[in-house]
CSV table of N, CA and C in Angstrom, one decimal:
chain,number,residue,atom,x,y,z
A,1,MET,N,227.4,80.9,73.5
A,1,MET,CA,226.4,81.1,74.4
A,1,MET,C,226.7,82.2,75.4
A,2,ASN,N,225.9,83.1,75.6
A,2,ASN,CA,226.1,84.2,76.5
A,2,ASN,C,225.3,84.1,77.7
A,3,GLY,N,225.9,84.5,78.8
A,3,GLY,CA,225.2,84.5,80.1
A,3,GLY,C,225.3,85.9,80.8
A,4,PRO,N,224.9,86.0,82.0
A,4,PRO,CA,225.0,87.3,82.7
A,4,PRO,C,226.4,87.9,82.8
A,5,GLY,N,227.4,87.0,82.9
A,5,GLY,CA,228.7,87.4,83.0
A,5,GLY,C,229.5,87.5,81.7
A,6,GLY,N,228.8,87.4,80.6
A,6,GLY,CA,229.4,87.4,79.3
A,6,GLY,C,229.5,86.0,78.7
A,7,PRO,N,230.3,85.8,77.7
A,7,PRO,CA,230.4,84.5,77.0
A,7,PRO,C,230.8,83.4,78.0
A,8,GLN,N,230.1,82.3,77.9
A,8,GLN,CA,230.4,81.1,78.7
A,8,GLN,C,231.2,80.1,77.9
A,9,LYS,N,232.1,79.4,78.6
A,9,LYS,CA,232.9,78.4,78.0
A,9,LYS,C,232.0,77.1,78.0
A,10,ARG,N,232.3,76.2,77.1
A,10,ARG,CA,231.6,74.9,77.0
A,10,ARG,C,232.1,74.1,78.1
A,11,LEU,N,231.3,73.8,79.1
A,11,LEU,CA,231.7,73.0,80.3
A,11,LEU,C,232.0,71.5,79.9
A,12,ASP,N,231.3,71.0,78.8
A,12,ASP,CA,231.5,69.6,78.5
A,12,ASP,C,232.9,69.3,77.9
A,13,ARG,N,233.7,70.3,77.7
A,13,ARG,CA,235.1,70.1,77.2
A,13,ARG,C,236.1,70.0,78.3
A,14,ARG,N,235.7,70.2,79.6
A,14,ARG,CA,236.6,70.0,80.7
A,14,ARG,C,236.6,68.6,81.2
A,15,PRO,N,237.8,68.0,81.2
A,15,PRO,CA,237.8,66.6,81.6
A,15,PRO,C,237.6,66.5,83.1
A,16,PRO,N,236.9,65.4,83.5
A,16,PRO,CA,236.7,65.2,85.0
A,16,PRO,C,238.1,64.8,85.6
A,17,HIS,N,238.3,65.1,86.8
A,17,HIS,CA,239.5,64.7,87.5
A,17,HIS,C,239.2,64.0,88.7
A,18,VAL,N,239.9,62.8,88.9
A,18,VAL,CA,239.8,62.1,90.2
A,18,VAL,C,240.8,62.7,91.1
A,19,VAL,N,240.5,63.0,92.4
A,19,VAL,CA,241.4,63.6,93.3
A,19,VAL,C,241.7,62.6,94.4
A,20,ALA,N,243.0,62.5,94.7
A,20,ALA,CA,243.4,61.6,95.8
A,20,ALA,C,244.4,62.3,96.7
A,21,SER,N,244.5,61.8,97.9
A,21,SER,CA,245.5,62.3,98.9
A,21,SER,C,246.4,61.2,99.3
A,22,HIS,N,247.7,61.5,99.4
A,22,HIS,CA,248.8,60.6,99.8
A,22,HIS,C,249.5,61.1,101.0
A,23,LEU,N,250.1,60.1,101.7
A,23,LEU,CA,250.8,60.5,102.9
A,23,LEU,C,252.3,60.1,102.9
A,24,PHE,N,253.2,61.1,103.1
A,24,PHE,CA,254.6,60.9,103.3
A,24,PHE,C,254.8,60.8,104.9
A,25,LEU,N,254.9,59.6,105.4
A,25,LEU,CA,255.2,59.5,106.8
A,25,LEU,C,256.7,59.1,106.9
A,26,VAL,N,257.5,60.0,107.5
A,26,VAL,CA,259.0,59.8,107.4
A,26,VAL,C,259.5,59.6,108.9
A,27,GLU,N,260.3,58.5,109.0
A,27,GLU,CA,260.9,58.2,110.3
A,27,GLU,C,262.4,57.9,110.0
A,28,ASP,N,263.3,58.6,110.7
A,28,ASP,CA,264.7,58.5,110.5
A,28,ASP,C,265.1,58.5,109.1
A,29,GLY,N,264.6,59.5,108.3
A,29,GLY,CA,264.9,59.7,106.9
A,29,GLY,C,264.4,58.6,106.0
A,30,ARG,N,263.5,57.7,106.5
A,30,ARG,CA,262.9,56.7,105.6
A,30,ARG,C,261.4,57.0,105.5
A,31,ILE,N,260.8,56.6,104.4
A,31,ILE,CA,259.4,56.9,104.1
A,31,ILE,C,258.7,55.5,104.2
A,32,LEU,N,257.5,55.6,104.8
A,32,LEU,CA,256.6,54.4,105.0
A,32,LEU,C,255.9,54.1,103.7
A,33,PHE,N,256.0,52.8,103.4
A,33,PHE,CA,255.3,52.3,102.2
A,33,PHE,C,254.4,51.1,102.6
A,34,LEU,N,253.4,50.8,101.9
A,34,LEU,CA,252.6,49.6,102.0
A,34,LEU,C,252.8,48.8,100.7
A,35,LYS,N,252.9,47.5,100.8
A,35,LYS,CA,252.9,46.6,99.6
A,35,LYS,C,251.5,46.2,99.3
A,36,ARG,N,251.0,46.7,98.1
A,36,ARG,CA,249.6,46.5,97.7
A,36,ARG,C,249.3,45.1,97.4
A,37,ARG,N,248.0,44.7,97.7
A,37,ARG,CA,247.5,43.4,97.2
A,37,ARG,C,246.0,43.5,97.2
A,38,ASN,N,245.4,42.7,96.3
A,38,ASN,CA,243.9,42.6,96.1
A,38,ASN,C,243.2,43.9,95.8
A,39,THR,N,243.9,44.8,95.2
A,39,THR,CA,243.3,46.1,94.9
A,39,THR,C,243.0,46.3,93.4
A,40,GLY,N,243.6,45.5,92.6
A,40,GLY,CA,243.4,45.6,91.1
A,40,GLY,C,244.2,46.7,90.5
A,41,TYR,N,245.1,47.3,91.3
A,41,TYR,CA,246.0,48.4,90.7
A,41,TYR,C,247.4,48.2,91.3
A,42,PHE,N,248.3,47.8,90.5
A,42,PHE,CA,249.7,47.6,90.9
A,42,PHE,C,249.9,46.7,92.1
A,43,ASP,N,249.1,45.7,92.2
A,43,ASP,CA,249.3,44.7,93.3
A,43,ASP,C,250.7,44.2,93.2
A,44,GLY,N,251.3,44.0,94.4
A,44,GLY,CA,252.7,43.5,94.5
A,44,GLY,C,253.7,44.7,94.4
A,45,TYR,N,253.2,45.9,94.3
A,45,TYR,CA,254.1,47.1,94.3
A,45,TYR,C,253.9,47.9,95.6
A,46,TYR,N,254.9,48.7,95.9
A,46,TYR,CA,254.8,49.5,97.1
A,46,TYR,C,254.2,50.9,96.7
A,47,SER,N,253.5,51.4,97.6
A,47,SER,CA,253.0,52.8,97.5
A,47,SER,C,252.9,53.4,98.9
A,48,VAL,N,252.8,54.7,99.0
A,48,VAL,CA,252.6,55.3,100.2
A,48,VAL,C,251.1,55.2,100.6
A,49,PRO,N,250.7,55.4,101.8
A,49,PRO,CA,249.3,55.3,102.2
A,49,PRO,C,248.5,56.4,101.4
A,50,ALA,N,247.4,56.1,100.8
A,50,ALA,CA,246.6,57.0,100.0
A,50,ALA,C,245.2,56.5,99.8
A,51,GLY,N,244.4,57.5,99.2
A,51,GLY,CA,243.0,57.1,98.9
A,51,GLY,C,242.4,58.3,98.2
A,52,HIS,N,241.2,58.0,97.6
A,52,HIS,CA,240.4,59.0,96.9
A,52,HIS,C,239.8,60.0,97.9
A,53,VAL,N,239.7,61.2,97.5
A,53,VAL,CA,239.0,62.2,98.3
A,53,VAL,C,237.5,62.0,98.0
A,54,GLU,N,236.8,61.7,99.0
A,54,GLU,CA,235.3,61.4,98.9
A,54,GLU,C,234.5,62.7,98.8
A,55,GLU,N,233.3,62.6,98.4
A,55,GLU,CA,232.4,63.8,98.2
A,55,GLU,C,232.2,64.4,99.6
A,56,GLY,N,232.4,65.7,99.6
A,56,GLY,CA,232.2,66.5,100.9
A,56,GLY,C,233.4,66.5,101.8
A,57,GLU,N,234.5,66.0,101.2
A,57,GLU,CA,235.8,65.9,102.0
A,57,GLU,C,236.8,66.8,101.4
A,58,THR,N,237.7,67.3,102.2
A,58,THR,CA,238.9,68.1,101.6
A,58,THR,C,240.0,67.1,101.5
A,59,ALA,N,241.1,67.5,100.8
A,59,ALA,CA,242.2,66.7,100.6
A,59,ALA,C,242.9,66.3,101.9
A,60,VAL,N,242.9,67.3,102.8
A,60,VAL,CA,243.5,67.1,104.2
A,60,VAL,C,242.7,66.1,105.0
A,61,GLN,N,241.4,66.3,104.9
A,61,GLN,CA,240.5,65.3,105.6
A,61,GLN,C,240.6,63.9,105.1
A,62,ALA,N,240.8,63.8,103.8
A,62,ALA,CA,241.0,62.5,103.2
A,62,ALA,C,242.3,61.8,103.7
A,63,VAL,N,243.4,62.5,103.7
A,63,VAL,CA,244.6,61.9,104.2
A,63,VAL,C,244.6,61.5,105.6
A,64,ILE,N,243.9,62.3,106.4
A,64,ILE,CA,243.7,62.0,107.8
A,64,ILE,C,242.9,60.7,108.0
A,65,ARG,N,241.8,60.6,107.2
A,65,ARG,CA,241.0,59.4,107.2
A,65,ARG,C,241.7,58.2,106.7
A,66,GLU,N,242.5,58.3,105.6
A,66,GLU,CA,243.3,57.2,105.1
A,66,GLU,C,244.3,56.7,106.1
A,67,ALA,N,245.0,57.6,106.8
A,67,ALA,CA,246.0,57.3,107.8
A,67,ALA,C,245.3,56.4,108.9
A,68,ARG,N,244.2,56.8,109.3
A,68,ARG,CA,243.4,56.0,110.3
A,68,ARG,C,243.0,54.6,109.8
A,69,GLU,N,242.5,54.6,108.5
A,69,GLU,CA,242.0,53.4,108.0
A,69,GLU,C,243.1,52.4,107.6
A,70,GLU,N,244.2,52.9,107.0
A,70,GLU,CA,245.3,52.1,106.5
A,70,GLU,C,246.4,51.8,107.5
A,71,LEU,N,246.6,52.7,108.4
A,71,LEU,CA,247.8,52.6,109.4
A,71,LEU,C,247.3,52.5,110.8
A,72,GLY,N,246.1,52.9,111.1
A,72,GLY,CA,245.6,52.9,112.5
A,72,GLY,C,246.2,54.0,113.3
A,73,ILE,N,246.6,55.1,112.7
A,73,ILE,CA,247.2,56.2,113.4
A,73,ILE,C,246.2,57.4,113.3
A,74,THR,N,246.4,58.4,114.2
A,74,THR,CA,245.6,59.6,114.1
A,74,THR,C,246.6,60.8,113.8
A,75,LEU,N,246.5,61.3,112.6
A,75,LEU,CA,247.3,62.5,112.2
A,75,LEU,C,246.8,63.7,113.0
A,76,ARG,N,247.7,64.4,113.6
A,76,ARG,CA,247.4,65.6,114.3
A,76,ARG,C,247.9,66.8,113.5
A,77,SER,N,248.9,66.7,112.7
A,77,SER,CA,249.4,67.8,111.9
A,77,SER,C,250.0,67.3,110.7
A,78,VAL,N,249.7,67.9,109.5
A,78,VAL,CA,250.3,67.6,108.2
A,78,VAL,C,250.7,68.9,107.5
A,79,GLU,N,251.6,68.8,106.6
A,79,GLU,CA,251.9,70.0,105.7
A,79,GLU,C,251.8,69.5,104.3
A,80,PHE,N,251.4,70.4,103.4
A,80,PHE,CA,251.4,70.2,102.0
A,80,PHE,C,252.9,69.9,101.6
A,81,ALA,N,253.1,68.9,100.8
A,81,ALA,CA,254.4,68.6,100.3
A,81,ALA,C,254.5,68.7,98.7
A,82,TYR,N,253.5,68.1,98.0
A,82,TYR,CA,253.7,68.0,96.6
A,82,TYR,C,252.3,67.7,96.0
A,83,VAL,N,252.1,68.2,94.7
A,83,VAL,CA,250.9,67.9,93.9
A,83,VAL,C,251.4,67.4,92.6
A,84,MET,N,250.6,66.4,92.1
A,84,MET,CA,250.9,65.9,90.7
A,84,MET,C,249.6,65.9,89.9
A,85,HIS,N,249.8,66.3,88.7
A,85,HIS,CA,248.7,66.2,87.7
A,85,HIS,C,249.1,65.0,86.8
A,86,ARG,N,248.1,64.1,86.8
A,86,ARG,CA,248.5,62.7,86.2
A,86,ARG,C,247.4,62.3,85.3
A,87,PHE,N,247.8,61.6,84.2
A,87,PHE,CA,246.8,61.0,83.3
A,87,PHE,C,247.2,59.5,83.1
A,88,GLU,N,246.3,58.6,83.6
A,88,GLU,CA,246.5,57.2,83.4
A,88,GLU,C,245.1,56.7,82.9
A,89,GLY,N,244.7,57.0,81.7
A,89,GLY,CA,243.4,56.6,81.2
A,89,GLY,C,242.4,57.6,81.5
A,90,HIS,N,242.6,58.4,82.5
A,90,HIS,CA,241.7,59.6,82.9
A,90,HIS,C,242.6,60.5,83.7
A,91,TYR,N,242.1,61.7,83.9
A,91,TYR,CA,242.9,62.7,84.6
A,91,TYR,C,242.7,62.6,86.1
A,92,ARG,N,243.8,62.8,86.8
A,92,ARG,CA,243.9,62.7,88.2
A,92,ARG,C,244.7,63.9,88.8
A,93,VAL,N,244.4,64.3,90.0
A,93,VAL,CA,245.2,65.2,90.8
A,93,VAL,C,245.5,64.6,92.1
A,94,ASP,N,246.8,64.4,92.4
A,94,ASP,CA,247.3,63.7,93.6
A,94,ASP,C,247.9,64.7,94.5
A,95,PHE,N,247.4,64.8,95.7
A,95,PHE,CA,248.0,65.7,96.7
A,95,PHE,C,248.8,64.8,97.7
A,96,PHE,N,250.0,65.2,98.0
A,96,PHE,CA,250.9,64.5,98.9
A,96,PHE,C,251.1,65.4,100.1
A,97,PHE,N,250.9,64.9,101.3
A,97,PHE,CA,251.1,65.6,102.5
A,97,PHE,C,252.1,64.9,103.4
A,98,LYS,N,252.9,65.6,104.1
A,98,LYS,CA,253.9,65.1,105.0
A,98,LYS,C,253.4,65.1,106.4
A,99,ALA,N,253.5,64.0,107.1
A,99,ALA,CA,253.0,63.9,108.5
A,99,ALA,C,254.0,64.7,109.4
A,100,LEU,N,253.5,65.6,110.2
A,100,LEU,CA,254.3,66.4,111.1
A,100,LEU,C,254.2,65.8,112.5
A,101,GLU,N,252.9,65.4,112.9
A,101,GLU,CA,252.6,64.9,114.2
A,101,GLU,C,251.5,63.9,114.1
A,102,TYR,N,251.7,62.8,114.8
A,102,TYR,CA,250.6,61.8,114.8
A,102,TYR,C,250.6,61.0,116.1
A,103,GLU,N,249.5,60.3,116.4
A,103,GLU,CA,249.4,59.5,117.6
A,103,GLU,C,249.2,58.0,117.1
A,104,GLY,N,249.9,57.1,117.9
A,104,GLY,CA,249.7,55.7,117.6
A,104,GLY,C,251.0,55.2,116.9
A,105,VAL,N,251.0,53.9,116.7
A,105,VAL,CA,252.1,53.2,116.0
A,105,VAL,C,251.6,52.7,114.7
A,106,PRO,N,252.2,53.1,113.5
A,106,PRO,CA,251.7,52.6,112.3
A,106,PRO,C,251.7,51.1,112.2
A,107,THR,N,250.6,50.5,111.8
A,107,THR,CA,250.4,49.1,111.6
A,107,THR,C,249.7,48.9,110.3
A,108,ASN,N,249.7,47.6,109.8
A,108,ASN,CA,249.0,47.3,108.6
A,108,ASN,C,247.5,47.1,109.0
A,109,ALA,N,246.7,48.1,109.0
A,109,ALA,CA,245.3,48.0,109.5
A,109,ALA,C,244.4,47.5,108.4
A,110,GLU,N,244.8,47.3,107.2
A,110,GLU,CA,244.0,46.7,106.2
A,110,GLU,C,244.8,45.6,105.5
A,111,PRO,N,245.0,44.5,106.2
A,111,PRO,CA,245.8,43.4,105.6
A,111,PRO,C,245.2,42.8,104.4
A,112,GLU,N,243.9,43.0,104.1
A,112,GLU,CA,243.3,42.5,102.9
A,112,GLU,C,243.7,43.3,101.7
A,113,LYS,N,244.3,44.5,101.9
A,113,LYS,CA,244.7,45.4,100.8
A,113,LYS,C,246.2,45.6,100.8
A,114,ALA,N,246.9,45.2,101.8
A,114,ALA,CA,248.4,45.4,101.9
A,114,ALA,C,249.0,44.2,102.5
A,115,GLU,N,250.1,43.7,101.9
A,115,GLU,CA,250.8,42.6,102.5
A,115,GLU,C,251.6,43.0,103.8
A,116,HIS,N,252.3,44.1,103.7
A,116,HIS,CA,253.0,44.6,104.9
A,116,HIS,C,253.5,46.0,104.7
A,117,LEU,N,254.0,46.6,105.8
A,117,LEU,CA,254.6,47.9,105.7
A,117,LEU,C,256.1,47.8,105.6
A,118,ALA,N,256.7,48.8,105.0
A,118,ALA,CA,258.2,48.8,104.9
A,118,ALA,C,258.6,50.3,104.8
A,119,TYR,N,259.8,50.5,105.3
A,119,TYR,CA,260.4,51.9,105.3
A,119,TYR,C,261.5,51.8,104.3
A,120,PHE,N,261.6,52.9,103.4
A,120,PHE,CA,262.7,53.0,102.4
A,120,PHE,C,263.2,54.4,102.4
A,121,ARG,N,264.5,54.5,102.2
A,121,ARG,CA,265.1,55.8,102.0
A,121,ARG,C,264.7,56.3,100.6
A,122,PRO,N,264.5,57.6,100.4
A,122,PRO,CA,264.1,58.1,99.1
A,122,PRO,C,265.0,57.9,98.0
A,123,ASP,N,266.3,57.7,98.4
A,123,ASP,CA,267.3,57.5,97.3
A,123,ASP,C,267.6,56.0,97.1
A,124,SER,N,266.9,55.1,97.7
A,124,SER,CA,267.1,53.7,97.5
A,124,SER,C,265.8,52.9,97.5
A,125,LEU,N,264.8,53.3,96.7
A,125,LEU,CA,263.6,52.7,96.6
A,125,LEU,C,263.7,51.3,95.9
A,126,PRO,N,262.9,50.3,96.2
A,126,PRO,CA,262.9,49.1,95.4
A,126,PRO,C,262.4,49.3,94.0
A,127,GLY,N,262.6,48.4,93.1
A,127,GLY,CA,262.1,48.5,91.8
A,127,GLY,C,260.6,48.5,91.6
A,128,ASN,N,260.0,47.8,92.6
A,128,ASN,CA,258.5,47.7,92.5
A,128,ASN,C,257.7,48.7,93.3
A,129,VAL,N,258.0,50.0,93.0
A,129,VAL,CA,257.2,51.1,93.6
A,129,VAL,C,256.3,51.6,92.5
A,130,VAL,N,255.0,51.9,92.8
A,130,VAL,CA,254.1,52.4,91.8
A,130,VAL,C,254.8,53.5,91.1
A,131,PRO,N,254.8,53.5,89.8
A,131,PRO,CA,255.7,54.5,89.0
A,131,PRO,C,255.4,56.0,89.4
A,132,TYR,N,254.1,56.4,89.4
A,132,TYR,CA,253.9,57.8,89.7
A,132,TYR,C,254.3,58.2,91.1
A,133,VAL,N,254.2,57.2,92.1
A,133,VAL,CA,254.6,57.5,93.5
A,133,VAL,C,256.2,57.6,93.5
A,134,LYS,N,256.8,56.8,92.7
A,134,LYS,CA,258.3,56.8,92.7
A,134,LYS,C,258.7,58.2,92.2
A,135,LYS,N,258.0,58.7,91.2
A,135,LYS,CA,258.4,60.1,90.6
A,135,LYS,C,258.1,61.1,91.7
A,136,ALA,N,257.0,61.0,92.4
A,136,ALA,CA,256.7,62.0,93.4
A,136,ALA,C,257.7,62.0,94.5
A,137,VAL,N,258.2,60.9,94.9
A,137,VAL,CA,259.2,60.8,96.0
A,137,VAL,C,260.5,61.4,95.5
A,138,ALA,N,260.9,61.1,94.3
A,138,ALA,CA,262.1,61.6,93.7
A,138,ALA,C,262.0,63.2,93.6
A,139,ASP,N,260.9,63.6,93.0
A,139,ASP,CA,260.7,65.1,92.8
A,139,ASP,C,260.8,65.8,94.2
A,140,TYR,N,260.1,65.3,95.2
A,140,TYR,CA,260.0,66.0,96.4
A,140,TYR,C,261.2,65.9,97.3
A,141,PHE,N,261.6,64.6,97.5
A,141,PHE,CA,262.7,64.4,98.5
A,141,PHE,C,264.1,64.6,97.9
A,142,LEU,N,264.3,64.3,96.6
A,142,LEU,CA,265.6,64.4,96.0
A,142,LEU,C,265.9,65.6,95.2
A,143,HIS,N,264.8,66.3,94.7
A,143,HIS,CA,265.0,67.5,93.9
A,143,HIS,C,264.3,68.7,94.4
A,144,GLY,N,263.6,68.6,95.6
A,144,GLY,CA,262.9,69.7,96.2
A,144,GLY,C,261.8,70.3,95.4
A,145,ARG,N,261.2,69.6,94.6
A,145,ARG,CA,260.0,70.1,93.8
A,145,ARG,C,258.7,69.9,94.5
A,146,THR,N,257.8,70.7,94.3
A,146,THR,CA,256.5,70.6,94.9
A,146,THR,C,255.4,70.3,93.9
A,147,TYR,N,255.7,70.3,92.6
A,147,TYR,CA,254.8,70.0,91.5
A,147,TYR,C,255.4,69.1,90.5
A,148,GLY,N,254.6,68.1,90.0
A,148,GLY,CA,255.0,67.3,88.9
A,148,GLY,C,253.9,66.8,88.1
A,149,GLU,N,254.2,66.2,86.9
A,149,GLU,CA,253.3,65.7,86.0
A,149,GLU,C,253.7,64.2,85.6
A,150,PHE,N,252.7,63.4,85.4
A,150,PHE,CA,252.9,62.0,85.1
A,150,PHE,C,251.9,61.6,84.1
A,151,PHE,N,252.3,61.3,82.8
A,151,PHE,CA,251.3,61.0,81.8
A,151,PHE,C,251.7,59.7,81.1
A,152,LEU,N,250.9,58.7,81.1
A,152,LEU,CA,251.2,57.5,80.4
A,152,LEU,C,250.6,57.5,79.0
């Protein structure tokens, strides 16, 4: 099929991607995790605060919103840390941002979705960390990588 700009690619061959934003909130060399519950995805496992990027929202706006919803804090400054291309039944792109400045004290603001908050050192995570998050933490904090892939 040809268009004004020349041959067009078949758009129906492009897989849709779900986009999510994650937060690395680090205090004294330890990363903040929430223990998931009642979510239907890796309940009983630890993950960093995260959520889907909603329509009309950027990845940074999403992580700011999720920090407010899940932790009750206001992010004032973040920096890009890591991105992961992931496939778990469908394609995903996960952005990880590191908190640089925030207001408030992190609390479990969604107790219906998280049992509690806990801080762990990147080199001594518990066994029950969501697998792709565990890889992202190792890649970024232990190996200095800013890109990774995770395919089940």
